[in-house]
mmCIF file of C-alpha atoms in Angstrom:
data_model
loop_
_atom_site.group_PDB
_atom_site.id
_atom_site.type_symbol
_atom_site.label_atom_id
_atom_site.label_comp_id
_atom_site.label_asym_id
_atom_site.label_seq_id
_atom_site.Cartn_x
_atom_site.Cartn_y
_atom_site.Cartn_z
ATOM 1 C CA UNK A 185 0.004 0.012 0.038
ATOM 2 C CA UNK A 186 1.564 3.481 -0.851
ATOM 3 C CA UNK A 187 2.442 5.650 1.994
ATOM 4 C CA UNK A 188 0.125 8.633 2.717
ATOM 5 C CA UNK A 189 1.453 12.213 2.239
ATOM 6 C CA UNK A 190 1.882 12.888 6.127
ATOM 7 C CA UNK A 191 3.968 9.532 6.558
ATOM 8 C CA UNK A 192 6.196 10.429 3.335
ATOM 9 C CA UNK A 193 6.928 13.815 3.879
ATOM 10 C CA UNK A 194 9.946 13.349 6.657
ATOM 11 C CA UNK A 195 11.541 10.760 4.768
ATOM 12 C CA UNK A 196 11.261 13.185 1.804
ATOM 13 C CA UNK A 197 12.454 16.495 3.603
ATOM 14 C CA UNK A 198 15.305 14.438 5.137
ATOM 15 C CA UNK A 199 16.575 13.183 1.959
ATOM 16 C CA UNK A 200 16.659 16.559 0.581
ATOM 17 C CA UNK A 201 17.920 18.317 2.928
ATOM 18 C CA UNK A 202 20.799 15.649 3.683
ATOM 19 C CA UNK A 203 21.561 16.217 -0.354
ATOM 20 C CA UNK A 204 21.551 19.883 -0.018
ATOM 21 C CA UNK A 205 23.851 19.997 2.962
ATOM 22 C CA UNK A 206 26.162 17.692 1.123
ATOM 23 C CA UNK A 207 26.247 19.700 -1.936
ATOM 24 C CA UNK A 208 26.314 23.144 -0.193
ATOM 25 C CA UNK A 209 29.291 22.046 1.890
ATOM 26 C CA UNK A 210 31.293 20.703 -1.341
ATOM 27 C CA UNK A 211 30.188 23.644 -3.996
ATOM 28 C CA UNK A 212 29.009 26.275 -1.896
ATOM 29 C CA UNK A 213 25.446 27.273 -1.582
ATOM 30 C CA UNK A 214 25.457 29.540 -5.181
ATOM 31 C CA UNK A 215 26.913 26.460 -7.236
ATOM 32 C CA UNK A 216 24.716 23.982 -5.989
ATOM 33 C CA UNK A 217 21.692 24.128 -7.935
ATOM 34 C CA UNK A 218 17.832 22.821 -7.134
ATOM 35 C CA UNK A 219 18.511 20.655 -10.052
ATOM 36 C CA UNK A 220 21.828 18.982 -8.194
ATOM 37 C CA UNK A 221 19.924 18.577 -5.277
ATOM 38 C CA UNK A 222 16.889 16.512 -6.283
ATOM 39 C CA UNK A 223 19.207 14.405 -8.470
ATOM 40 C CA UNK A 224 21.497 13.318 -5.691
ATOM 41 C CA UNK A 225 18.517 12.664 -3.502
ATOM 42 C CA UNK A 226 16.486 10.513 -5.994
ATOM 43 C CA UNK A 227 13.756 12.647 -6.074
ATOM 44 C CA UNK A 228 11.665 15.158 -8.324
ATOM 45 C CA UNK A 229 11.625 19.103 -8.739
ATOM 46 C CA UNK A 230 7.912 18.571 -7.435
ATOM 47 C CA UNK A 231 9.145 16.754 -4.309
ATOM 48 C CA UNK A 232 11.518 20.152 -3.762
ATOM 49 C CA UNK A 233 8.944 22.477 -4.389
ATOM 50 C CA UNK A 234 6.180 20.788 -2.362
ATOM 51 C CA UNK A 235 8.148 21.543 0.673
ATOM 52 C CA UNK A 236 10.225 24.818 0.075
ATOM 53 C CA UNK A 237 9.836 27.951 -2.441
ATOM 54 C CA UNK A 238 13.360 28.432 -3.235
ATOM 55 C CA UNK A 239 16.878 26.862 -2.449
ATOM 56 C CA UNK A 240 17.160 29.807 0.484
ATOM 57 C CA UNK A 241 14.219 28.325 2.543
ATOM 58 C CA UNK A 242 15.572 24.997 2.316
ATOM 59 C CA UNK A 243 19.051 26.742 3.664
ATOM 60 C CA UNK A 244 16.943 27.920 6.559
ATOM 61 C CA UNK A 245 15.369 24.467 7.293
ATOM 62 C CA UNK A 246 19.303 23.428 7.397
ATOM 63 C CA UNK A 247 20.100 26.262 9.844
ATOM 64 C CA UNK A 248 17.449 25.408 12.372
ATOM 65 C CA UNK A 249 18.516 21.536 11.727
ATOM 66 C CA UNK A 250 21.943 22.442 12.618
ATOM 67 C CA UNK A 251 20.893 24.855 15.725
ATOM 68 C CA UNK A 252 19.164 21.479 17.273
ATOM 69 C CA UNK A 253 21.872 19.500 16.941
ATOM 70 C CA UNK A 254 24.720 21.965 18.329
ATOM 71 C CA UNK A 255 22.605 22.579 21.273
ATOM 72 C CA UNK A 256 21.488 19.110 21.980
ATOM 73 C CA UNK A 257 25.439 18.322 21.737
ATOM 74 C CA UNK A 258 26.332 21.100 23.551
ATOM 75 C CA UNK A 259 23.326 20.267 26.241
ATOM 76 C CA UNK A 260 24.743 16.476 26.304
ATOM 77 C CA UNK A 261 28.076 17.530 26.920
ATOM 78 C CA UNK A 262 27.330 20.020 29.829
ATOM 79 C CA UNK A 263 25.186 17.367 31.472
ATOM 80 C CA UNK A 264 28.261 14.869 31.758
ATOM 81 C CA UNK A 265 30.306 17.698 33.390
ATOM 82 C CA UNK A 266 28.364 17.232 36.972
ATOM 83 C CA UNK A 267 30.161 19.434 39.466
ATOM 84 C CA UNK A 268 33.351 19.922 37.751
ATOM 85 C CA UNK A 269 35.465 22.660 39.064
ATOM 86 C CA UNK A 270 35.008 24.575 36.013
ATOM 87 C CA UNK A 271 32.279 23.345 33.643
ATOM 88 C CA UNK A 272 32.634 26.209 31.311
ATOM 89 C CA UNK A 273 36.302 24.815 30.521
ATOM 90 C CA UNK A 274 35.225 21.428 30.171
ATOM 91 C CA UNK A 275 32.461 22.366 27.825
ATOM 92 C CA UNK A 276 35.124 23.959 25.645
ATOM 93 C CA UNK A 277 37.213 20.867 25.455
ATOM 94 C CA UNK A 278 34.139 19.772 23.797
ATOM 95 C CA UNK A 279 33.608 22.544 21.554
ATOM 96 C CA UNK A 280 37.376 22.248 20.643
ATOM 97 C CA UNK A 281 36.940 19.006 19.366
ATOM 98 C CA UNK A 282 34.074 19.729 17.044
ATOM 99 C CA UNK A 283 35.941 22.881 15.443
ATOM 100 C CA UNK A 284 36.855 21.277 12.149
ATOM 101 C CA UNK A 285 33.208 20.397 11.689
ATOM 102 C CA UNK A 286 31.687 23.498 12.636
ATOM 103 C CA UNK A 287 34.444 25.516 10.480
ATOM 104 C CA UNK A 288 33.107 24.089 7.092
ATOM 105 C CA UNK A 289 29.639 25.115 8.637
ATOM 106 C CA UNK A 290 30.926 28.612 9.446
ATOM 107 C CA UNK A 291 31.989 29.114 5.846
ATOM 108 C CA UNK A 292 28.781 27.977 4.326
ATOM 109 C CA UNK A 293 26.815 30.221 6.785
ATOM 110 C CA UNK A 294 28.871 33.237 6.000
ATOM 111 C CA UNK A 295 28.508 32.815 2.274
ATOM 112 C CA UNK A 296 24.555 32.480 3.037
ATOM 113 C CA UNK A 297 24.647 35.494 5.407
ATOM 114 C CA UNK A 298 26.153 37.866 2.744
ATOM 115 C CA UNK A 299 23.702 36.776 0.214
ATOM 116 C CA UNK A 300 21.018 37.224 2.882
ATOM 117 C CA UNK A 301 22.348 40.795 3.474
ATOM 118 C CA UNK A 302 21.324 41.989 -0.017
ATOM 119 C CA UNK A 303 17.857 40.683 0.201
ATOM 120 C CA UNK A 304 15.907 42.016 2.939
ATOM 121 C CA UNK A 305 13.403 39.217 3.401
ATOM 122 C CA UNK A 306 15.816 36.821 3.330
ATOM 123 C CA UNK A 307 17.685 38.498 6.141
ATOM 124 C CA UNK A 308 14.512 39.034 8.276
ATOM 125 C CA UNK A 309 14.018 35.015 8.054
ATOM 126 C CA UNK A 310 17.683 34.273 8.924
ATOM 127 C CA UNK A 311 17.597 36.617 11.755
ATOM 128 C CA UNK A 312 14.712 34.696 13.147
ATOM 129 C CA UNK A 313 16.675 31.355 12.858
ATOM 130 C CA UNK A 314 19.621 33.205 14.678
ATOM 131 C CA UNK A 315 17.461 33.983 17.615
ATOM 132 C CA UNK A 316 16.730 30.688 17.909
ATOM 133 C CA UNK A 317 20.434 29.722 18.348
ATOM 134 C CA UNK A 318 21.123 32.832 20.743
ATOM 135 C CA UNK A 319 18.475 31.745 22.901
ATOM 136 C CA UNK A 320 19.514 28.266 23.227
ATOM 137 C CA UNK A 321 23.084 29.244 23.958
ATOM 138 C CA UNK A 322 22.161 31.872 26.148
ATOM 139 C CA UNK A 323 20.168 29.520 28.503
ATOM 140 C CA UNK A 324 23.214 27.398 28.604
ATOM 141 C CA UNK A 325 25.831 29.724 29.565
ATOM 142 C CA UNK A 326 23.411 31.062 32.241
ATOM 143 C CA UNK A 327 23.294 27.552 33.568
ATOM 144 C CA UNK A 328 27.023 27.051 33.048
ATOM 145 C CA UNK A 329 27.476 30.250 35.169
ATOM 146 C CA UNK A 330 25.160 29.319 37.884
ATOM 147 C CA UNK A 331 27.094 26.256 38.621
ATOM 148 C CA UNK A 332 29.748 28.515 39.586
ATOM 149 C CA UNK A 333 27.740 30.655 41.550
ATOM 150 C CA UNK A 334 27.593 33.665 39.112
ATOM 151 C CA UNK A 335 25.051 35.064 36.646
ATOM 152 C CA UNK A 336 25.480 37.242 33.425
ATOM 153 C CA UNK A 337 25.865 40.668 34.308
ATOM 154 C CA UNK A 338 24.148 41.691 31.147
ATOM 155 C CA UNK A 339 21.181 40.121 29.264
ATOM 156 C CA UNK A 340 22.141 36.605 28.603
ATOM 157 C CA UNK A 341 20.956 36.856 24.892
ATOM 158 C CA UNK A 342 23.763 39.689 24.982
ATOM 159 C CA UNK A 343 26.263 37.213 26.412
ATOM 160 C CA UNK A 344 25.700 34.718 24.216
ATOM 161 C CA UNK A 345 25.987 37.279 20.626
ATOM 162 C CA UNK A 346 29.474 38.028 22.478
ATOM 163 C CA UNK A 347 30.437 34.461 22.623
ATOM 164 C CA UNK A 348 29.363 33.709 19.184
ATOM 165 C CA UNK A 349 30.923 36.760 17.811
ATOM 166 C CA UNK A 350 34.357 35.699 19.672
ATOM 167 C CA UNK A 351 33.802 32.215 17.929
ATOM 168 C CA UNK A 352 33.080 33.259 14.183
ATOM 169 C CA UNK A 353 36.013 35.569 14.498
ATOM 170 C CA UNK A 354 38.257 32.822 15.346
ATOM 171 C CA UNK A 355 36.677 30.468 12.542
ATOM 172 C CA UNK A 356 37.502 33.383 9.907
ATOM 173 C CA UNK A 357 40.671 33.603 11.094
ATOM 174 C CA UNK A 358 41.527 29.953 11.150
ATOM 175 C CA UNK A 359 40.396 30.091 7.383
ATOM 176 C CA UNK A 360 43.264 32.141 6.067
ATOM 177 C CA UNK A 361 45.884 30.912 8.731
ATOM 178 C CA UNK A 362 45.602 26.861 8.369
ATOM 179 C CA UNK A 363 48.658 26.817 10.220
ATOM 180 C CA UNK A 364 46.919 28.319 13.462
ATOM 181 C CA UNK A 365 43.666 25.955 13.541
ATOM 182 C CA UNK A 366 45.375 24.330 16.599
ATOM 183 C CA UNK A 367 46.285 27.628 18.262
ATOM 184 C CA UNK A 368 42.875 29.224 17.275
ATOM 185 C CA UNK A 369 41.410 26.258 19.372
ATOM 186 C CA UNK A 370 43.342 26.897 22.259
ATOM 187 C CA UNK A 371 43.007 30.383 21.860
ATOM 188 C CA UNK A 372 38.857 30.057 22.366
ATOM 189 C CA UNK A 373 39.915 27.914 25.575
ATOM 190 C CA UNK A 374 42.049 30.451 26.875
ATOM 191 C CA UNK A 375 39.852 33.799 26.215
ATOM 192 C CA UNK A 376 36.313 32.586 26.455
ATOM 193 C CA UNK A 377 36.656 31.914 30.150
ATOM 194 C CA UNK A 378 38.085 35.274 31.148
ATOM 195 C CA UNK A 379 35.325 36.886 28.981
ATOM 196 C CA UNK A 380 32.449 35.222 30.622
ATOM 197 C CA UNK A 381 33.938 35.904 33.914
ATOM 198 C CA UNK A 382 34.439 39.729 33.013
ATOM 199 C CA UNK A 383 30.708 39.775 31.792
ATOM 200 C CA UNK A 384 29.390 38.155 34.609
ATOM 201 C CA UNK A 385 28.668 38.757 38.374
ATOM 202 C CA UNK A 386 28.300 37.006 41.459
ATOM 203 C CA UNK A 387 24.727 35.783 41.858
ATOM 204 C CA UNK A 388 22.880 36.688 45.144
ATOM 205 C CA UNK A 389 22.462 34.340 47.988
ATOM 206 C CA UNK A 390 19.145 32.860 48.065
ATOM 207 C CA UNK A 391 17.906 34.660 51.363
ATOM 208 C CA UNK A 392 20.320 37.157 51.445
ATOM 209 C CA UNK A 393 18.974 40.762 52.111
ATOM 210 C CA UNK A 394 18.323 42.821 49.165
#
């Protein structure tokens, strides 16, 4: 019996997004066409257009999928740290270990960001995706700081943006300084903890006078 559309759609979306991500990473966003994506997935253009109006909206689906995976990995890593003396440094060990994969995604996301910057409607949609990442990272950072008896000294979302900006800057540096890839990872581990300490403050003790 043929599958109903509701049962078939998740598999179709997965096949198309997997194909698109592989092609985008291999060739870049602009060089990979919709025809290339559907050909690699073994599906049709009709299957593509039944899920997205264009290649840009497919990329936004990939961005959300990447955000979900990244936050899930960070949450899992943070959970394994238990009552570590410095859970933040422990989490950075995990981040450094996945830096090569994240750097490939960084190249793709920067290409798309430049494309979106020239198209206001796409930029607005990308910003909404980015805010979901900011929110998840902000919650994670607030939790890690709380384990050490601290809290953000500015809105947690702004703290997350600072961390993202520093990480993206280091990734950009590594693109043109390949001999510094390892040093860049070490630099993140050396600089992020003091940055977070400088942008955080002791949390009020429970029951303390206001």
